[in-house]
Coordinates of C-alpha atoms in Angstrom, one line a residue:
M1 CA 0.0 0.0 0.0
N2 CA 1.0 3.6 -0.6
S3 CA 3.8 2.9 -3.1
D4 CA 4.2 5.9 -5.4
S5 CA 6.4 4.1 -8.0
T6 CA 3.9 4.7 -10.8
S7 CA 2.2 7.8 -9.6
L8 CA 2.5 10.9 -11.7
L9 CA 3.6 13.3 -9.0
L10 CA 4.0 16.7 -10.4
T11 CA 7.3 17.5 -8.6
D12 CA 8.9 14.3 -9.9
L13 CA 8.4 15.4 -13.5
A14 CA 10.3 17.7 -15.7
C15 CA 8.6 20.6 -17.4
A16 CA 8.8 18.9 -20.8
Q17 CA 7.2 15.8 -19.3
V18 CA 4.3 17.8 -17.9
H19 CA 3.8 19.6 -21.2
G20 CA 3.7 16.3 -23.1
H21 CA 1.3 14.8 -20.6
L22 CA -1.1 17.8 -20.9
E23 CA -1.5 17.0 -24.6
R24 CA -3.3 13.8 -23.5
D25 CA -4.9 14.7 -20.1
Q26 CA -5.4 18.2 -18.6
R27 CA -6.5 17.1 -15.1
L28 CA -4.7 17.6 -11.8
I29 CA -5.4 16.0 -8.5
V30 CA -4.7 18.3 -5.5
P31 CA -4.7 16.6 -2.1
I32 CA -5.3 19.1 0.8
G33 CA -4.6 18.0 4.3
A34 CA -4.2 19.7 7.7
C35 CA -1.7 19.9 10.5
D36 CA -4.3 19.4 13.3
Q37 CA -4.5 17.2 16.4
Y38 CA -7.0 14.3 16.1
G39 CA -6.6 13.0 19.7
P40 CA -3.7 11.2 21.4
H41 CA -3.9 8.2 19.1
L42 CA -3.4 9.8 15.7
P43 CA -0.6 11.9 14.1
L44 CA -1.0 15.6 13.4
G45 CA -0.8 14.8 9.7
A46 CA -3.5 12.1 9.6
A47 CA -5.8 14.1 7.2
T48 CA -2.9 14.7 4.9
L49 CA -1.8 11.1 4.9
I50 CA -5.3 9.8 4.0
A51 CA -5.9 12.4 1.3
E52 CA -2.5 11.5 -0.2
S53 CA -3.3 7.8 -0.3
F54 CA -6.5 8.4 -2.3
A55 CA -4.8 10.9 -4.6
S56 CA -1.9 8.5 -5.2
Q57 CA -4.1 5.6 -6.2
L58 CA -6.3 7.7 -8.4
S59 CA -3.3 9.1 -10.1
R60 CA -1.9 5.6 -10.8
D61 CA -5.2 4.1 -11.9
F62 CA -6.3 6.9 -14.2
G63 CA -3.0 8.3 -15.4
V64 CA -3.7 11.8 -13.9
I65 CA -1.0 14.0 -12.6
R66 CA -1.2 14.8 -8.9
A67 CA 0.2 17.8 -7.1
P68 CA 2.2 17.4 -3.9
S69 CA 0.0 17.3 -0.8
M70 CA -0.8 20.6 0.8
A71 CA -0.1 19.8 4.5
Y72 CA -1.9 22.7 6.1
G73 CA -5.6 23.7 6.3
V74 CA -8.1 25.3 8.6
N75 CA -8.0 23.6 11.9
V76 CA -11.0 22.8 14.2
P77 CA -10.8 25.4 17.0
S78 CA -9.8 24.0 20.4
E79 CA -10.4 25.5 23.8
T80 CA -7.2 23.9 25.0
P81 CA -3.8 24.6 23.2
R82 CA -2.7 21.5 21.3
T83 CA 1.1 21.4 20.8
G84 CA 2.2 21.2 17.2
N85 CA -1.0 22.4 15.6
A86 CA -0.5 24.8 12.6
S87 CA -3.6 26.3 11.1
L88 CA -4.3 28.7 8.2
R89 CA -7.1 31.2 8.2
A90 CA -9.9 30.2 5.8
K91 CA -9.2 33.2 3.6
T92 CA -5.5 32.3 3.4
L93 CA -6.2 28.7 2.3
H94 CA -8.7 30.0 -0.2
A95 CA -6.2 32.6 -1.6
V96 CA -3.3 30.1 -1.8
L97 CA -5.4 27.6 -3.7
N98 CA -6.7 30.3 -6.1
D99 CA -3.1 31.4 -6.8
L100 CA -1.9 27.9 -7.4
L101 CA -4.8 27.0 -9.7
A102 CA -4.4 30.2 -11.7
G103 CA -0.8 29.4 -12.4
W104 CA -1.5 25.8 -13.4
E105 CA -4.3 27.1 -15.6
D106 CA -1.8 29.3 -17.4
H107 CA 0.2 26.1 -18.1
G108 CA -2.7 24.3 -19.7
F109 CA -4.5 22.4 -16.9
R110 CA -8.2 22.4 -17.4
E111 CA -9.7 20.4 -14.5
F112 CA -8.7 20.4 -10.9
I113 CA -9.8 17.7 -8.4
L114 CA -9.4 19.1 -4.9
L115 CA -9.4 16.2 -2.4
T116 CA -9.5 16.6 1.4
V117 CA -10.2 14.5 4.4
H118 CA -10.8 17.2 7.0
D119 CA -14.5 17.7 7.6
Y120 CA -14.6 21.1 9.2
D121 CA -16.9 23.7 7.6
A122 CA -14.5 26.6 7.4
H123 CA -11.9 24.4 5.8
V124 CA -14.3 22.8 3.3
E125 CA -15.9 26.1 2.4
A126 CA -12.5 27.7 1.7
I127 CA -11.8 24.9 -0.7
A128 CA -15.3 24.7 -2.2
T129 CA -15.3 28.4 -3.2
V130 CA -12.1 28.2 -5.2
T131 CA -12.8 29.0 -8.8
G132 CA -11.0 28.7 -12.2
T133 CA -11.1 31.1 -15.1
N134 CA -10.9 28.5 -17.9
S135 CA -11.1 25.3 -15.9
R136 CA -13.4 23.0 -14.0
V137 CA -12.9 22.7 -10.2
R138 CA -14.3 19.7 -8.4
V139 CA -14.1 19.3 -4.6
I140 CA -14.2 16.0 -2.8
E141 CA -14.5 15.9 1.0
V142 CA -14.1 12.2 1.8
L143 CA -15.6 12.2 5.4
N144 CA -18.6 14.2 4.2
M145 CA -19.9 11.1 2.4
D146 CA -22.6 9.0 4.0
L147 CA -20.5 6.3 5.6
S148 CA -23.2 5.3 8.2
S149 CA -23.6 1.8 6.8
L150 CA -20.0 1.0 7.5
L151 CA -19.8 2.5 11.0
T152 CA -21.1 1.3 14.3
G153 CA -20.7 4.3 16.5
V154 CA -23.1 7.1 17.5
A155 CA -23.8 9.5 14.7
G156 CA -22.6 13.1 15.3
P157 CA -19.6 15.3 15.0
A158 CA -16.4 13.4 14.6
H159 CA -12.8 14.5 14.6
G160 CA -10.3 11.7 14.8
G161 CA -13.2 9.3 15.4
E162 CA -14.2 5.9 14.1
A163 CA -13.9 6.6 10.4
A164 CA -10.6 8.5 10.3
T165 CA -9.0 6.1 12.8
S166 CA -10.1 3.1 10.8
L167 CA -8.7 4.5 7.6
M168 CA -5.4 5.2 9.3
L169 CA -5.3 1.7 10.7
H170 CA -5.8 0.3 7.2
L171 CA -3.3 2.7 5.5
Y172 CA -0.7 3.5 8.1
P173 CA -1.2 1.1 11.1
E174 CA 2.3 1.8 12.4
R175 CA 1.4 5.5 13.0
V176 CA -1.7 4.8 15.1
H177 CA -1.5 4.3 18.9
M178 CA -4.7 2.6 19.8
E179 CA -3.6 2.2 23.4
H180 CA -4.1 6.0 23.7
A181 CA -7.5 6.1 22.0
V182 CA -10.3 7.6 24.1
D183 CA -14.0 8.0 23.1
Y184 CA -15.5 11.4 23.5
I185 CA -19.1 12.3 22.6
P186 CA -19.9 16.0 23.1
D187 CA -23.1 17.0 24.7
D188 CA -25.6 19.3 23.0
R189 CA -24.0 22.4 24.6
A190 CA -20.7 21.7 23.0
V191 CA -22.1 21.6 19.5
S192 CA -22.2 24.9 17.7
T193 CA -25.3 25.6 15.6
L194 CA -23.1 27.3 13.0
R195 CA -20.7 24.3 12.3
R196 CA -21.0 20.6 11.8
L197 CA -18.0 20.3 14.1
P198 CA -17.9 22.2 17.4
R199 CA -14.9 23.7 19.1
I200 CA -12.9 21.0 20.8
P201 CA -14.0 21.2 24.5
P202 CA -11.2 21.4 27.1
D203 CA -12.3 18.1 28.7
S204 CA -11.9 16.3 25.3
P205 CA -8.8 14.2 24.7
G206 CA -8.6 16.2 21.4
N207 CA -10.8 14.0 19.3
L208 CA -14.6 13.7 19.0
G209 CA -16.3 10.5 18.4
E210 CA -15.5 6.9 19.1
P211 CA -12.0 5.9 17.9
T212 CA -12.0 2.7 20.0
L213 CA -14.5 1.2 17.6
A214 CA -12.1 1.5 14.7
S215 CA -10.4 -1.4 13.1
A216 CA -8.1 -2.0 10.1
E217 CA -10.8 -4.2 8.5
K218 CA -13.4 -1.4 8.9
G219 CA -10.8 0.9 7.4
R220 CA -10.3 -1.3 4.4
R221 CA -14.1 -1.4 3.7
L222 CA -14.3 2.4 4.1
Y223 CA -11.4 3.0 1.8
E224 CA -12.8 0.7 -0.9
Y225 CA -16.3 2.2 -0.6
I226 CA -14.9 5.8 -0.7
Y227 CA -12.6 5.0 -3.6
E228 CA -15.3 3.5 -5.6
K229 CA -17.5 6.5 -5.1
I230 CA -14.8 8.9 -6.3
R231 CA -13.8 6.6 -9.2
T232 CA -17.4 6.4 -10.4
R233 CA -18.6 9.9 -9.9
V234 CA -15.5 11.8 -10.9
F235 CA -13.3 9.7 -13.2
V236 CA -15.9 7.4 -14.9
D237 CA -19.3 9.0 -15.0
G238 CA -18.2 12.6 -14.3
G239 CA -16.8 13.2 -17.7

């Protein structure tokens, strides 16, 4: 898993190679992650790692160039400082992506597939409002899909919960510390009416949801389900 040997990573290619590829395919996959805490059991880069895995396989399977992962996004606010977190403001993320896409458009890219695995409204909205002048922009937020049939925990806000932890156990088991996983279900007062995700309360271990329900097998099923959805909707039926 996660071998990039045949993936068309933009920064591995010379300009002439990119130019030649654009004569056949003008799409670019852009994985967007975050440097955010997801509880004591997951690394700060969990969202980046998962997004990169999907982007890498899509690139290999469909012969589409992929950009290097953007490792920073808009973090979920926390009432307790979390060491190592590094967040962008929503307008900064939006502006950076607009600048990057405008430059790539000038070089001949005509479709951008922005892929993220960080389901926080401000983060997703900053990406979803990016536009192109002469190109199509498509946004995929993996954890915003309906995954309820594959999960067993309580429905509600999740951050480093059952789904993300299962995906990490499938893709990067050596980076997950399940012995430190703690479930945390916020009460109604903790949930903002303005966001799907609340601020991370001070009594939370850092995550929301039930990571102790996660498993590598569940992660495999989630990965295959999500990948098939993306493959069908964006790369097969999406035109």
